[in-house]
Structures are given as C-alpha cells and as structure tokens.
Amino acid sequence: MINIETLMHLLDLLGTFVFGVSGAVAAINRRLDIFGILVLSFVTGNFGGITRDLLIGAVPPAALINAQYLLVSILAGFICFFWYAGIDRVRSPMLLFDAAGLSLFAVTGAEKAIEYGLSPVMSALLGMLTGIGGGMLRDMLITDIPQVLRSDLYAVAALVGASIVVIGHVVGLSYGVSGSVGLVSCFALRYMAIRYGWHLPVANISAQRRAEIERIDNER
Amino acid sequence: MINIETLMHLLDLLGTFVFGVSGAVAAINRRLDIFGILVLSFVTGNFGGITRDLLIGAVPPAALINAQYLLVSILAGFICFFWYAGIDRVRSPMLLFDAAGLSLFAVTGAEKAIEYGLSPVMSALLGMLTGIGGGMLRDMLITDIPQVLRSDLYAVAALVGASIVVIGHVVGLSYGVSGSVGLVSCFALRYMAIRYGWHLPVANISAQRRAEIERIDNER
Amino acid sequence: MINIETLMHLLDLLGTFVFGVSGAVAAINRRLDIFGILVLSFVTGNFGGITRDLLIGAVPPAALINAQYLLVSILAGFICFFWYAGIDRVRSPMLLFDAAGLSLFAVTGAEKAIEYGLSPVMSALLGMLTGIGGGMLRDMLITDIPQVLRSDLYAVAALVGASIVVIGHVVGLSYGVSGSVGLVSCFALRYMAIRYGWHLPVANISAQRRAEIERIDNER
C-alpha cells in the first residue's frame, strides 16, 4: 500500500512535470533553442519552490538536492522538443494538469513554510508563491508580463488551497486531511475559473486617462 | 514621548505604503487585475528590503516576519484600486512621499547591513539597493526597463543618504544623528533633482552608431 | 613565482572585468545613464556568482565581501562610458575575452559548489549558472529575452567546462589539472561555436502553427 508521504512526493513530481511542459511550450513558441527549452522547463517547474526555500532559509533548495526534479524537468523539455505538435494538440487536458500542479505546489509549499516556523499568514502566501513563482519567471524570461498578474482566478485558487492547509494547522487537523481538502479546493476553484471564465476585477480608469496612458506607451 | 526606534519604524511603514502606491498605480495603468495590483504593491514596497535580507543572510526576511508590512502594502493596493482617479490627481505630493520612502529605506537598509557586519562600502550599496530594489522589480514585472537606470538622480540620492549613515558609523556618530542627516540629505537631493530636472550624463554615441543600433532594434 | 590560487583569482577578476564591459556596452546601447551603466556592469560581472552563493548558502556572497569585484566592475563601466567608440571597435577580441570569462566562471563556480557539498550534477549546473547568470539578468534588465536561451553554444560550453571539473573531482584528479582542462575545453568549444557558427537545434513547428503564434504576438 502506498503511504501519504510517497503519494505527495509523486504528485509533487507530476506537478513539476506539468509545469515543465508549460515552460517548454512557451520556449518553443518563442523559437528558443533546446537549451532555452530545458531552462524554461526547469525554471517553470522549480523556481517557485526555490524562491520559497531561499526565503525560509532552506538552503540548498530541495530542487538542487534531489535530482529527481531536474530529471523530470529535462524529460518534460525533451518530450515537448520532439513532440511539440502532439503536446500542442492536448491543451485542454494540459490546463487540468497545470491546475493539479498548482494545487499541489500550493499545499506542499504552505506546509513547508509552517514547518520552518513562519506565521500562518506568511505560510499561506509562501504556498501561493510556490504555486505561481515558476510561471512568473517563465513569463519574465520571455519578456511577457506574468499571466498570473492579469488572468483568471489562478493565484487566488492557490491562495485558497494554501490557506486551508494553514487553517487546518492552526485548528489542529492532520496534514493528511487539510492537505487533501486544500488540494481539492484549489483544483475545483481553478477548474471552475477556466470553465466559466471567472476573472478578478480591474480598476476603473476614465476613458480620458486611458487614452493618455496609451499615448505615453506609444511614444516610448 | 515617542522614541527614535518607534519613529523609524513608523517612517518605515510610511515608506512601504508610498512605494506600495507607486506599484499599484503602475499595475492599474497596465490593466492588471486586483491580484496583480496587490502583488505589485507588495513587491514595490518590500522587494528591496527582502533582497537585502537575503544577501546579508537575514532569513526569513523582515517583510515576511512582521505582518505590518503586508497589511500596509495591501492597504495601499486597495486604496489605489478604489480611488485611482483621486490618487492619480495627487502626483506631485506622491513624488515627495516617494522621496521620503527612498530616503528612509536607504538609511535603514545601510544601518541593517552594518549591523550584519558588512563592510562600509557594501553597506552603503545595500542601503541604496533597499531603496531602489522594489521599483526595479516593479518595472521588470510590467516589462519596462527599470526607471532608476535612466532617470534623474534617484539612485544617487539613495546612495548619498546610505553613505552618510555608513560614514557616521565609521567616525563614531550615533545612528540618531547620522540617520537624520542621511534622511534629510537624500530627500533634499531627490527633491532638487525633481525640481530642477537634474540628470546623470549618458555616454556619447556617434550619430552613425546610434542609427545602427536603432536599425537592429527595429529588425527584431 | 605565482601560485595557482593567485592565478585563479586574477583570472576571476579578469572575467568580472570582461563581463562588466559587455554589461556596460548593452547599457550604453540602450541610452541608460552613468548609474545604469555601472549597475549593468556590476550585475553582468557578478550576478551569476551571487545567485550561486545564495543557492549554496554562502552568504554574504563573495562579491559583497571582497571589494575588488566592485572596483573592477566600476572600472569596466567607466572605461566604456568614456571610450565607448574605442570599445565598440574591438568587438572580436572582446568575444574572446568574454569566452575566457565564461570558462573561468564555469570552472570556479563548479569548484565552489563542490566545496559546499552539492552533488556532482548540481555542481556542474551551478558552474554553468555562474557563467551565464550575469548575462541573463543583463538582458532581462534591458527587457530582452536572454541571448543565452537562443544563441550559439554558450551555455553548453560552460556546462562542459564545469562538468570536467566535477568529473575530475569524482575520479580524484587535482583541481589544478581538472580546472585547467575545463577552462581550455570551455574556451575551445565557445571559440569554435563563434568561428563556425555552431548552433543548438530549435523545435520543429508547422508553418500553420508559426503563423498563428505570430498573429497572437502582433495582436498584443
């Protein structure tokens, strides 16, 4: 029988793989070479966790100690390199895998921050950061504004999942229970955001001000 | 009576707030959603200090231990979200607040680096980094070249303020004295740079070479 | 007689200088002011090593402890500022210096990671990161996609040099031998990549898919 530790670890590797695929696809779309593809694959799957580890003082970061993360990332990169057309066709299932990766990273990230003694609020935020950090650097490396800053309920889903783990810890639930509820909640929220096109609000700007901003942007 | 520690802490929070506002306004101008606004607000107000703390080995960084910084950043983000039109109208006073934030971060950043045993020169540079780091990541996240790399005496003002603290430490002045002088000097320099349009020089490029660079840029 | 430690340190400073020049030239081409030039000079010459030091837990990073790196970076920045036309003319020799800097950073970076107890594979990757990290942040600061992600055998040369050091360590060679072989191999590979235009492959994309990507990019 498989225990919860092993299961979480396998899911963690699955999350790394799926995020790796999203990084590799972004790299291919920008015509990066095979090295650039592997870098974006690794960065997207691991940078969130690396940043969390640096911030909580867990150095060297887990992604640099356990070579499995590297291997999984490289695998994702090579698969995309050789079967781009195939990967490109399965985009909808990929979105679900990505939601699974996000959920898992948010939950495990929050748990690790708690273990390192951070406050509940900060642990929830670090869980969210673990989930979204990789995709943010992926977008910055290809000079896009990070999608997570302007797309549908992505970071919020991660924050909800991480918060459930943290609240569970505060009220004394076992990690098995709070982690599972966090996972499912994050995934469900993200799924519904994709399914029904839920977005966060943007601020109101007067038409006049908006025209002014666009004029300034164009002058650059 | 309010003591100097409390005063510095209050000014520190004020600096975080004002930088948070500048991050939120940048996010709104780029049509980011409310999550993106809050992220840019937090990043602009805290990333300089977080980077300094990572570099000197003060982990977890102060901004992740004391929740007041997070609260102030979120407050700044929400205020901008709901009253953008109002915030947008008070830009000149905001520049002064921003100069105050810069001065304060430069001074407290240098002091913290000294406390952690860094050399005088590096402490001054880390003070400057504390002041300018948040704005740099703000600009990178919205894919602008950081303003501080090409605008008027911004970083130099921070460096002057931080250097005064460091020199004061070397010659044995109390932090109350050197910190105050550093604060006022940085603020005055930044104020005059805005008021009189002082700029740093750029390198001379021949007209021929400049045309060549522009041609290469356009071909991309 | 000069010993190997001193020689490596001198070469390290030379690498910092040459990378500093490449950062300063990039800054001048983008019309940054003298402060921006100095920042890019420092970042390009030191960020790779700083990132490595943060990841392996060597804080404060060496570049912040030993002021020689700062001095060399500033020197590179000022030389470019005052003699841009001259520097711009010697581009081919500069490419060779850059290859020397890359080789050296890859070798010393891998050695340092080994000393801090990282695994052979991760030490090789951290050696590569030491060599390419500075140039990556340089490009991100001026909002370019990092050249190393899509140019000729640059990172691969660094990885080969770093791997030789690591393999030498595993099989018990002295650092003097493995370091020298690593240096020469990285330099030779990089030189030949420049000389013969060797590139890494990019993924195959159908013409239809490529047109679609371009259309999406243009709509942004």
XYZ file of C-alpha atoms in Angstrom:
660
model
C 0.000 0.000 0.000
C 1.218 3.493 -0.844
C 1.500 5.916 2.091
C 0.676 9.637 2.043
C 4.324 10.815 2.004
C 5.054 8.778 -1.110
C 1.828 9.899 -2.737
C 2.578 13.581 -2.079
C 6.082 13.162 -3.455
C 4.761 11.518 -6.628
C 2.193 14.279 -7.062
C 4.964 16.834 -6.491
C 6.983 15.301 -9.326
C 3.853 15.258 -11.505
C 3.366 18.978 -10.783
C 6.991 19.644 -11.738
C 6.462 17.740 -14.968
C 3.302 19.576 -15.987
C 4.748 22.988 -15.172
C 7.865 21.918 -17.078
C 5.731 21.233 -20.125
C 4.142 24.684 -19.931
C 7.599 26.258 -19.752
C 8.907 24.215 -22.669
C 5.898 25.072 -24.838
C 6.365 28.785 -24.106
C 10.049 28.453 -25.058
C 9.253 26.691 -28.325
C 6.646 29.290 -29.237
C 9.361 31.942 -28.862
C 11.790 29.924 -31.010
C 14.313 29.330 -28.214
C 16.868 26.576 -28.842
C 16.940 23.234 -26.994
C 18.965 24.739 -24.148
C 16.448 27.561 -23.733
C 13.649 24.990 -23.764
C 15.279 22.982 -20.967
C 15.958 26.117 -18.918
C 12.359 27.275 -19.161
C 11.157 23.785 -18.361
C 13.292 23.647 -15.208
C 12.559 27.221 -14.159
C 8.788 26.905 -14.556
C 8.668 23.678 -12.588
C 11.083 24.615 -9.831
C 11.565 28.360 -9.395
C 8.527 28.770 -7.121
C 9.876 26.196 -4.700
C 13.437 27.522 -4.956
C 12.291 31.042 -4.091
C 10.277 29.726 -1.143
C 13.296 27.782 0.104
C 15.571 30.824 -0.180
C 13.050 32.964 1.723
C 12.586 30.481 4.577
C 16.296 29.704 4.786
C 16.141 26.133 3.472
C 19.398 26.162 1.510
C 20.422 24.498 -0.689
C 16.832 24.399 -2.040
C 15.178 20.983 -2.371
C 15.221 21.217 -6.171
C 19.032 21.346 -6.016
C 19.409 18.469 -3.575
C 17.049 15.891 -5.054
C 17.977 15.208 -8.690
C 14.525 13.790 -9.467
C 13.157 17.298 -10.018
C 15.883 18.013 -12.534
C 15.305 14.726 -14.356
C 11.553 15.263 -14.558
C 12.064 18.808 -15.885
C 14.527 17.665 -18.538
C 12.141 14.887 -19.537
C 9.318 17.410 -19.963
C 11.579 19.628 -22.072
C 12.692 16.831 -24.398
C 9.172 15.483 -24.835
C 7.992 18.925 -25.936
C 11.030 19.348 -28.186
C 10.350 16.120 -30.067
C 6.542 16.024 -29.946
C 5.563 19.666 -29.956
C 2.729 19.106 -32.417
C 1.279 16.392 -30.189
C 1.619 18.406 -26.976
C 0.134 21.436 -28.658
C -2.991 19.460 -29.514
C -3.774 18.353 -25.946
C -4.074 21.823 -24.492
C -7.296 21.333 -22.530
C -6.097 18.281 -20.590
C -2.854 20.196 -20.051
C -4.776 23.001 -18.351
C -6.165 20.426 -15.921
C -2.704 19.009 -15.238
C -1.486 22.534 -14.680
C -4.322 23.090 -12.189
C -3.248 19.889 -10.454
C 0.360 21.107 -10.296
C -0.753 24.464 -8.932
C -2.899 22.819 -6.232
C -0.133 20.538 -5.143
C 2.592 23.152 -5.032
C 0.330 25.489 -3.057
C -0.396 22.795 -0.469
C 3.134 21.440 -0.093
C 4.593 24.965 -0.167
C 2.385 26.122 2.691
C 3.186 23.001 4.720
C 6.926 23.504 4.308
C 6.684 27.168 5.374
C 4.764 26.126 8.508
C 7.451 23.544 9.295
C 10.081 26.284 9.070
C 8.196 28.331 11.657
C 6.653 31.072 9.552
C 3.417 32.684 10.679
C 0.098 31.351 9.322
C -0.481 34.342 7.022
C 3.022 34.218 5.572
C 2.857 30.423 5.195
C -0.295 30.779 3.105
C 1.370 33.427 0.941
C 4.508 31.311 0.526
C 2.296 28.392 -0.510
C 0.758 30.620 -3.155
C 4.214 31.801 -4.241
C 5.379 28.194 -4.592
C 2.480 27.627 -6.979
C 2.813 30.764 -9.094
C 6.534 31.666 -8.893
C 7.728 29.362 -11.662
C 5.215 30.658 -14.180
C 6.083 34.249 -13.266
C 9.787 33.819 -14.061
C 8.877 31.863 -17.225
C 6.921 34.873 -18.470
C 9.609 37.361 -17.407
C 12.302 35.386 -19.261
C 10.334 35.621 -22.496
C 9.592 39.316 -21.716
C 5.857 38.930 -21.135
C 4.010 40.490 -18.239
C 3.360 37.471 -15.967
C -0.013 35.980 -16.907
C -0.867 35.383 -13.268
C -0.991 39.150 -12.704
C -3.836 39.600 -15.115
C -5.585 36.335 -15.787
C -8.456 34.440 -14.231
C -8.519 33.097 -10.687
C -5.105 31.451 -10.758
C -3.232 32.910 -7.794
C -6.424 33.131 -5.768
C -7.043 29.409 -6.201
C -3.500 28.733 -4.974
C -4.019 31.079 -2.033
C -7.256 29.313 -1.059
C -5.584 25.892 -1.176
C -2.612 27.106 0.864
C -4.863 28.888 3.371
C -6.846 25.718 4.025
C -3.630 23.898 4.953
C -2.653 26.747 7.253
C -6.064 26.964 8.911
C -6.032 23.196 9.331
C -2.689 23.509 11.094
C -3.980 26.263 13.410
C -7.094 24.307 14.421
C -5.129 21.081 14.789
C -6.254 18.978 11.826
C -3.843 16.393 10.472
C -1.931 17.381 7.331
C -3.495 14.425 5.518
C -6.942 15.936 5.960
C -6.153 19.636 5.485
C -3.827 18.885 2.583
C -6.464 16.855 0.770
C -9.162 19.480 1.291
C -6.728 22.206 0.176
C -5.797 20.252 -2.939
C -9.381 19.636 -3.958
C -10.493 23.205 -3.220
C -7.677 24.792 -5.223
C -8.271 22.438 -8.128
C -12.038 22.929 -8.101
C -11.741 26.711 -7.960
C -9.221 26.785 -10.780
C -11.327 24.381 -12.841
C -14.430 26.496 -12.451
C -12.488 29.671 -13.261
C -11.416 28.098 -16.564
C -14.845 26.544 -17.222
C -16.913 29.670 -16.540
C -14.345 32.331 -17.396
C -14.226 33.818 -13.899
C -11.968 36.850 -13.656
C -10.834 39.214 -10.958
C -11.914 42.837 -11.367
C -9.627 45.510 -12.810
C -9.698 49.105 -11.619
C -11.894 51.701 -13.281
C -9.965 54.159 -15.398
C -11.634 57.082 -17.158
C -11.549 56.902 -20.957
C -9.558 60.129 -20.999
C -6.868 58.771 -18.665
C -6.681 55.517 -20.597
C -6.065 57.373 -23.853
C -3.306 59.337 -22.120
C -1.585 56.131 -20.927
C -1.741 54.642 -24.394
C -0.272 57.790 -25.880
C 2.652 57.673 -23.423
C 3.202 53.971 -24.177
C 3.280 54.580 -27.905
C 5.777 57.411 -27.567
C 8.289 55.066 -25.978
C 7.145 60.811 24.177
C 7.928 58.859 21.047
C 11.430 57.347 20.887
C 13.644 57.081 17.803
C 13.076 53.325 17.286
C 9.314 53.800 17.117
C 9.675 56.818 14.863
C 11.950 54.947 12.437
C 9.529 52.019 12.360
C 6.586 54.313 11.619
C 8.554 56.030 8.855
C 9.500 52.602 7.514
C 5.823 51.661 7.270
C 5.091 55.011 5.618
C 7.804 54.296 3.056
C 6.294 50.859 2.392
C 2.898 52.479 1.902
C 4.091 55.129 -0.539
C 6.125 52.649 -2.572
C 3.087 50.370 -2.489
C 1.010 53.131 -4.033
C 3.530 53.609 -6.834
C 3.434 49.866 -7.548
C -0.367 49.759 -7.523
C -0.639 52.742 -9.867
C 1.795 51.103 -12.313
C -0.293 47.913 -12.164
C -3.546 49.769 -12.819
C -2.011 51.643 -15.751
C -1.138 48.272 -17.300
C -4.686 46.943 -16.683
C -3.611 44.251 -14.228
C -6.391 42.737 -12.105
C -6.783 43.269 -8.350
C -4.385 40.419 -7.592
C -1.753 41.907 -9.882
C -2.285 45.274 -8.209
C -1.700 43.799 -4.752
C 1.385 41.895 -5.919
C 2.957 44.994 -7.423
C 2.060 46.973 -4.340
C 3.777 44.421 -2.075
C 6.758 43.918 -4.356
C 7.473 47.618 -4.808
C 7.278 48.290 -1.090
C 9.186 45.248 0.114
C 11.409 43.662 -2.523
C 14.347 45.987 -1.887
C 14.412 45.007 1.770
C 13.819 41.324 1.010
C 16.763 41.246 -1.405
C 18.983 42.983 1.151
C 17.956 40.463 3.811
C 18.672 37.503 1.514
C 22.104 38.928 0.660
C 23.137 39.564 4.263
C 21.711 36.249 5.464
C 18.792 37.632 7.486
C 16.243 34.920 6.688
C 13.318 34.831 6.803
C 13.343 38.487 5.659
C 11.767 41.077 7.958
C 8.907 41.661 5.500
C 7.897 38.015 5.963
C 8.133 38.028 9.748
C 6.308 41.243 10.617
C 2.805 41.215 9.112
C 2.508 45.017 9.337
C 4.425 45.403 6.060
C 1.992 43.095 4.304
C -1.025 44.906 5.745
C 0.286 48.325 4.747
C 1.025 47.069 1.215
C -2.453 45.573 0.828
C -3.983 48.793 2.138
C -2.060 50.798 -0.462
C -3.208 48.429 -3.199
C -6.897 48.610 -2.238
C -6.859 52.387 -1.866
C -5.476 52.713 -5.389
C -7.959 50.168 -6.708
C -10.959 52.069 -5.354
C -9.722 55.647 -5.661
C -7.439 55.541 -8.659
C -8.797 58.799 -10.041
C -8.074 60.520 -6.735
C -4.563 59.048 -6.372
C -3.772 59.920 -9.948
C -4.547 63.575 -9.277
C -2.097 63.967 -6.370
C 1.002 63.010 -8.298
C 3.278 65.822 -7.136
C 2.763 65.197 -3.422
C 3.196 61.498 -4.201
C 6.637 62.194 -5.653
C 7.573 63.783 -2.341
C 6.258 60.812 -0.362
C 8.211 58.569 -2.683
C 11.344 60.620 -1.992
C 10.636 60.193 1.734
C 10.289 56.425 1.280
C 13.508 56.272 -0.690
C 15.399 58.263 1.965
C 14.136 56.126 4.750
C 14.800 52.772 3.080
C 18.317 53.885 2.139
C 19.104 54.873 5.726
C 17.563 51.863 7.467
C 18.947 49.500 4.812
C 22.504 50.736 5.333
C 22.153 50.506 9.107
C 20.925 46.911 8.918
C 23.806 45.906 6.637
C 26.297 47.435 9.096
C 24.674 45.509 11.943
C 25.162 42.281 9.969
C 28.871 43.007 9.652
C 29.196 44.060 6.034
C 31.964 46.442 5.016
C 31.231 50.193 4.859
C 31.230 50.318 1.050
C 28.920 47.299 0.709
C 26.630 48.611 3.471
C 26.189 51.854 1.550
C 25.400 49.931 -1.638
C 22.952 47.657 0.172
C 21.248 50.754 1.602
C 20.874 52.066 -1.932
C 19.585 48.663 -3.098
C 16.996 48.648 -0.305
C 15.724 51.968 -1.646
C 15.678 51.154 -5.347
C 15.157 47.357 -5.486
C 11.370 47.382 -5.174
C 10.906 49.842 -8.008
C 13.278 47.845 -10.194
C 11.269 44.630 -9.872
C 8.031 46.623 -10.327
C 9.303 47.828 -13.695
C 10.634 44.403 -14.697
C 7.271 42.770 -13.916
C 5.483 45.152 -16.273
C 8.321 44.659 -18.812
C 9.736 48.180 -18.631
C 13.444 48.928 -18.372
C 13.778 49.992 -14.698
C 13.303 53.767 -14.500
C 16.080 54.071 -11.945
C 18.604 53.017 -14.597
C 17.854 56.020 -16.744
C 16.096 58.713 -14.783
C 17.199 61.667 -12.718
C 19.261 61.453 -9.536
C 17.246 58.722 -7.851
C 19.745 56.014 -7.011
C 22.455 58.579 -6.362
C 20.287 60.295 -3.751
C 19.769 56.923 -2.053
C 23.499 56.221 -2.207
C 24.324 59.585 -0.643
C 21.857 59.006 2.207
C 23.162 55.490 2.836
C 26.791 56.654 2.647
C 26.210 59.301 5.294
C 24.947 56.624 7.695
C 27.979 54.493 6.945
C 30.461 57.334 7.334
C 28.743 58.307 10.566
C 29.234 54.751 11.793
C 32.917 54.768 10.841
C 33.639 58.070 12.608
C 31.574 57.073 15.651
C 28.469 59.266 15.373
C 25.241 57.977 16.912
C 22.733 56.465 14.496
C 20.200 59.102 15.573
C 22.453 61.843 14.209
C 23.836 60.126 11.098
C 20.437 58.655 10.238
C 18.744 62.058 10.426
C 21.419 63.747 8.334
C 21.271 60.883 5.817
C 17.484 61.124 5.598
C 17.470 64.868 5.048
C 20.342 64.753 2.530
C 18.751 62.034 0.413
C 15.386 63.770 0.466
C 16.855 67.190 -0.360
C 18.925 65.823 -3.234
C 15.975 63.930 -4.688
C 13.717 66.975 -4.260
C 16.140 69.236 -6.075
C 16.636 66.672 -8.839
C 12.864 66.696 -9.436
C 12.578 70.473 -9.022
C 15.462 71.415 -11.331
C 15.446 68.399 -13.646
C 18.939 67.235 -12.709
C 20.059 64.213 -14.682
C 23.088 61.963 -14.818
C 25.062 62.034 -18.064
C 24.672 59.403 -20.755
C 27.573 58.212 -22.900
C 28.384 59.861 -26.212
C 27.467 57.739 -29.208
C 28.199 58.827 -32.745
C 25.119 59.530 -34.866
C 26.160 56.751 -37.221
C 26.397 54.159 -34.431
C 23.077 55.296 -32.951
C 21.329 54.808 -36.291
C 22.828 51.346 -36.497
C 21.506 50.397 -33.026
C 18.037 51.650 -33.901
C 18.061 49.675 -37.117
C 18.980 46.488 -35.222
C 16.246 47.160 -32.650
C 13.615 47.649 -35.316
C 14.564 44.452 -37.084
C 13.776 42.402 -34.005
C 56.593 32.661 -8.722
C 52.834 32.973 -8.927
C 50.811 30.100 -7.400
C 47.579 28.625 -8.736
C 45.301 30.315 -6.167
C 46.605 33.748 -7.110
C 46.366 32.964 -10.795
C 42.744 31.792 -10.494
C 41.854 34.907 -8.522
C 43.439 37.161 -11.140
C 41.605 35.319 -13.917
C 38.387 35.641 -11.897
C 38.843 39.410 -11.744
C 39.599 39.459 -15.475
C 36.349 37.562 -16.097
C 34.450 40.079 -13.976
C 36.011 42.902 -15.965
C 35.160 41.471 -19.371
C 31.596 40.631 -18.379
C 31.369 44.141 -16.890
C 32.320 45.589 -20.260
C 29.587 43.577 -22.007
C 27.033 44.871 -19.487
C 28.186 48.463 -19.850
C 28.061 48.307 -23.647
C 24.498 46.919 -23.504
C 23.541 49.777 -21.152
C 25.053 52.434 -23.406
C 23.312 50.989 -26.463
C 20.009 51.409 -24.612
C 20.878 55.012 -23.631
C 20.993 54.325 -19.874
C 22.689 56.985 -17.759
C 26.041 56.501 -15.992
C 24.335 54.920 -12.988
C 22.531 52.425 -15.211
C 25.835 51.675 -16.944
C 27.548 50.918 -13.638
C 24.644 48.761 -12.449
C 24.659 46.669 -15.611
C 28.425 46.403 -15.439
C 28.268 45.099 -11.862
C 25.269 42.847 -12.461
C 26.706 41.208 -15.580
C 30.033 40.519 -13.897
C 28.719 39.369 -10.543
C 25.104 38.208 -10.590
C 25.941 34.663 -11.673
C 28.241 34.202 -8.701
C 25.840 35.960 -6.322
C 22.988 33.644 -7.337
C 25.230 30.592 -6.905
C 26.268 31.800 -3.444
C 22.642 32.380 -2.402
C 21.672 28.905 -3.605
C 24.505 27.096 -1.811
C 24.095 29.161 1.347
C 27.342 31.146 1.097
C 26.027 34.450 2.456
C 27.004 37.218 2.233
C 28.081 36.369 -1.351
C 31.767 36.703 -2.207
C 31.068 39.686 -4.499
C 29.755 41.582 -1.461
C 32.658 40.674 0.818
C 35.643 41.309 -1.432
C 35.546 44.882 -2.761
C 37.871 44.046 -5.666
C 34.940 42.738 -7.705
C 33.081 46.001 -7.222
C 36.131 48.050 -8.161
C 36.793 46.035 -11.303
C 33.120 46.347 -12.336
C 33.102 50.108 -11.802
C 36.344 50.402 -13.749
C 34.796 48.485 -16.660
C 31.735 50.751 -16.561
C 33.736 53.986 -16.587
C 36.060 52.809 -19.351
C 33.046 52.058 -21.548
C 31.419 55.355 -20.621
C 34.441 57.409 -21.694
C 35.769 55.287 -24.560
C 32.638 53.722 -25.999
C 33.752 54.321 -29.575
C 37.050 52.547 -28.872
C 35.430 49.590 -27.074
C 32.849 49.274 -29.806
C 35.606 48.832 -32.377
C 37.312 45.887 -30.642
C 34.313 43.583 -30.658
C 36.025 40.417 -31.896
C 38.758 40.414 -29.244
C 36.009 41.182 -26.735
C 34.181 37.999 -27.727
C 37.346 36.080 -26.888
C 37.676 37.802 -23.519
C 34.038 37.002 -22.883
C 34.709 33.348 -23.703
C 37.607 33.471 -21.230
C 35.340 34.948 -18.558
C 32.710 32.304 -19.218
C 35.262 29.480 -18.962
C 36.683 30.768 -15.748
C 33.340 31.398 -14.036
C 32.115 27.943 -15.040
C 35.205 26.269 -13.560
C 35.406 28.278 -10.331
C 31.624 28.120 -9.873
C 31.575 24.325 -10.110
C 34.519 24.037 -7.702
C 32.809 26.237 -5.126
C 29.578 24.230 -5.343
C 31.545 21.014 -4.765
C 33.241 22.575 -1.738
C 29.791 23.383 -0.317
C 28.780 19.756 -0.606
C 26.410 19.789 -3.583
C 26.042 16.694 -5.718
C 28.188 16.338 -8.868
C 25.266 17.011 -11.246
C 24.107 20.094 -9.362
C 27.687 21.379 -9.022
C 28.089 21.211 -12.799
C 24.796 23.083 -13.273
C 25.760 25.709 -10.693
C 29.083 26.165 -12.502
C 27.150 26.791 -15.704
C 24.801 29.186 -13.870
C 27.793 31.114 -12.512
C 28.938 31.609 -16.092
C 25.620 32.571 -17.671
C 23.614 34.159 -14.814
C 25.068 37.660 -15.130
C 24.331 37.919 -18.823
C 20.793 36.647 -18.248
C 19.928 39.409 -15.762
C 21.674 41.970 -18.000
C 19.301 41.042 -20.818
C 16.240 40.949 -18.547
C 17.026 44.433 -17.201
C 17.027 45.861 -20.708
C 13.877 43.804 -21.486
C 15.472 41.437 -23.989
C 14.938 37.692 -23.983
C 18.273 36.397 -22.581
C 20.618 35.736 -25.512
C 21.898 32.571 -23.887
C 18.467 30.972 -24.331
C 18.657 31.236 -28.086
C 22.205 31.761 -29.258
C 25.080 29.520 -30.253
C 26.804 27.068 -27.915
C 27.269 29.404 -24.979
C 25.684 27.652 -22.015
C 26.721 24.258 -23.339
C 30.364 25.329 -23.388
C 30.032 26.465 -19.771
C 28.363 23.186 -18.849
C 31.153 21.179 -20.468
C 33.836 23.144 -18.603
C 32.005 22.786 -15.284
C 31.347 19.080 -15.868
C 35.034 18.409 -16.437
C 35.854 19.919 -13.045
C 33.144 17.818 -11.424
C 34.222 14.595 -13.140
C 37.816 15.355 -12.175
C 36.689 15.686 -8.568
C 34.783 12.383 -8.696
C 37.721 10.449 -10.152
C 40.184 12.139 -7.798
C 42.165 14.471 -10.073
C 43.684 17.591 -8.530
C 41.741 20.828 -9.105
C 44.774 22.263 -10.856
C 44.517 19.615 -13.570
C 40.726 19.358 -13.906
C 40.336 23.135 -13.701
C 42.866 23.712 -16.461
C 41.315 21.093 -18.732
C 37.833 22.507 -18.006
C 38.995 26.044 -18.782
C 40.590 25.092 -22.078
C 37.668 22.875 -23.150
C 35.039 25.528 -22.468
C 37.090 28.187 -24.224
C 37.824 25.989 -27.237
C 34.187 24.946 -27.621
C 32.972 28.527 -27.358
C 35.647 29.715 -29.790
C 34.692 27.122 -32.357
C 30.981 27.890 -31.933
C 31.734 31.542 -32.765
C 34.191 30.659 -35.542
C 31.991 28.114 -37.325
C 28.549 29.421 -36.320
C 27.547 26.276 -34.408
C 24.009 26.454 -33.057
C 21.744 24.255 -30.978
C 18.619 22.978 -32.727
C 15.203 24.583 -32.291
C 11.980 22.586 -32.296
C 10.056 21.957 -35.489
C 6.868 23.981 -35.729
C 4.463 23.639 -38.632
C 4.166 26.734 -40.821
C 0.498 26.984 -39.912
C 1.200 26.981 -36.159
C 4.006 29.509 -36.611
C 1.711 31.915 -38.428
C -0.811 31.536 -35.614
C 1.813 32.393 -32.960
C 2.898 35.454 -34.917
C -0.686 36.618 -35.259
C -1.220 36.305 -31.478
C 2.036 38.203 -30.831
C 1.052 41.029 -33.134
C -2.349 41.394 -31.521
C -0.743 42.125 -28.158
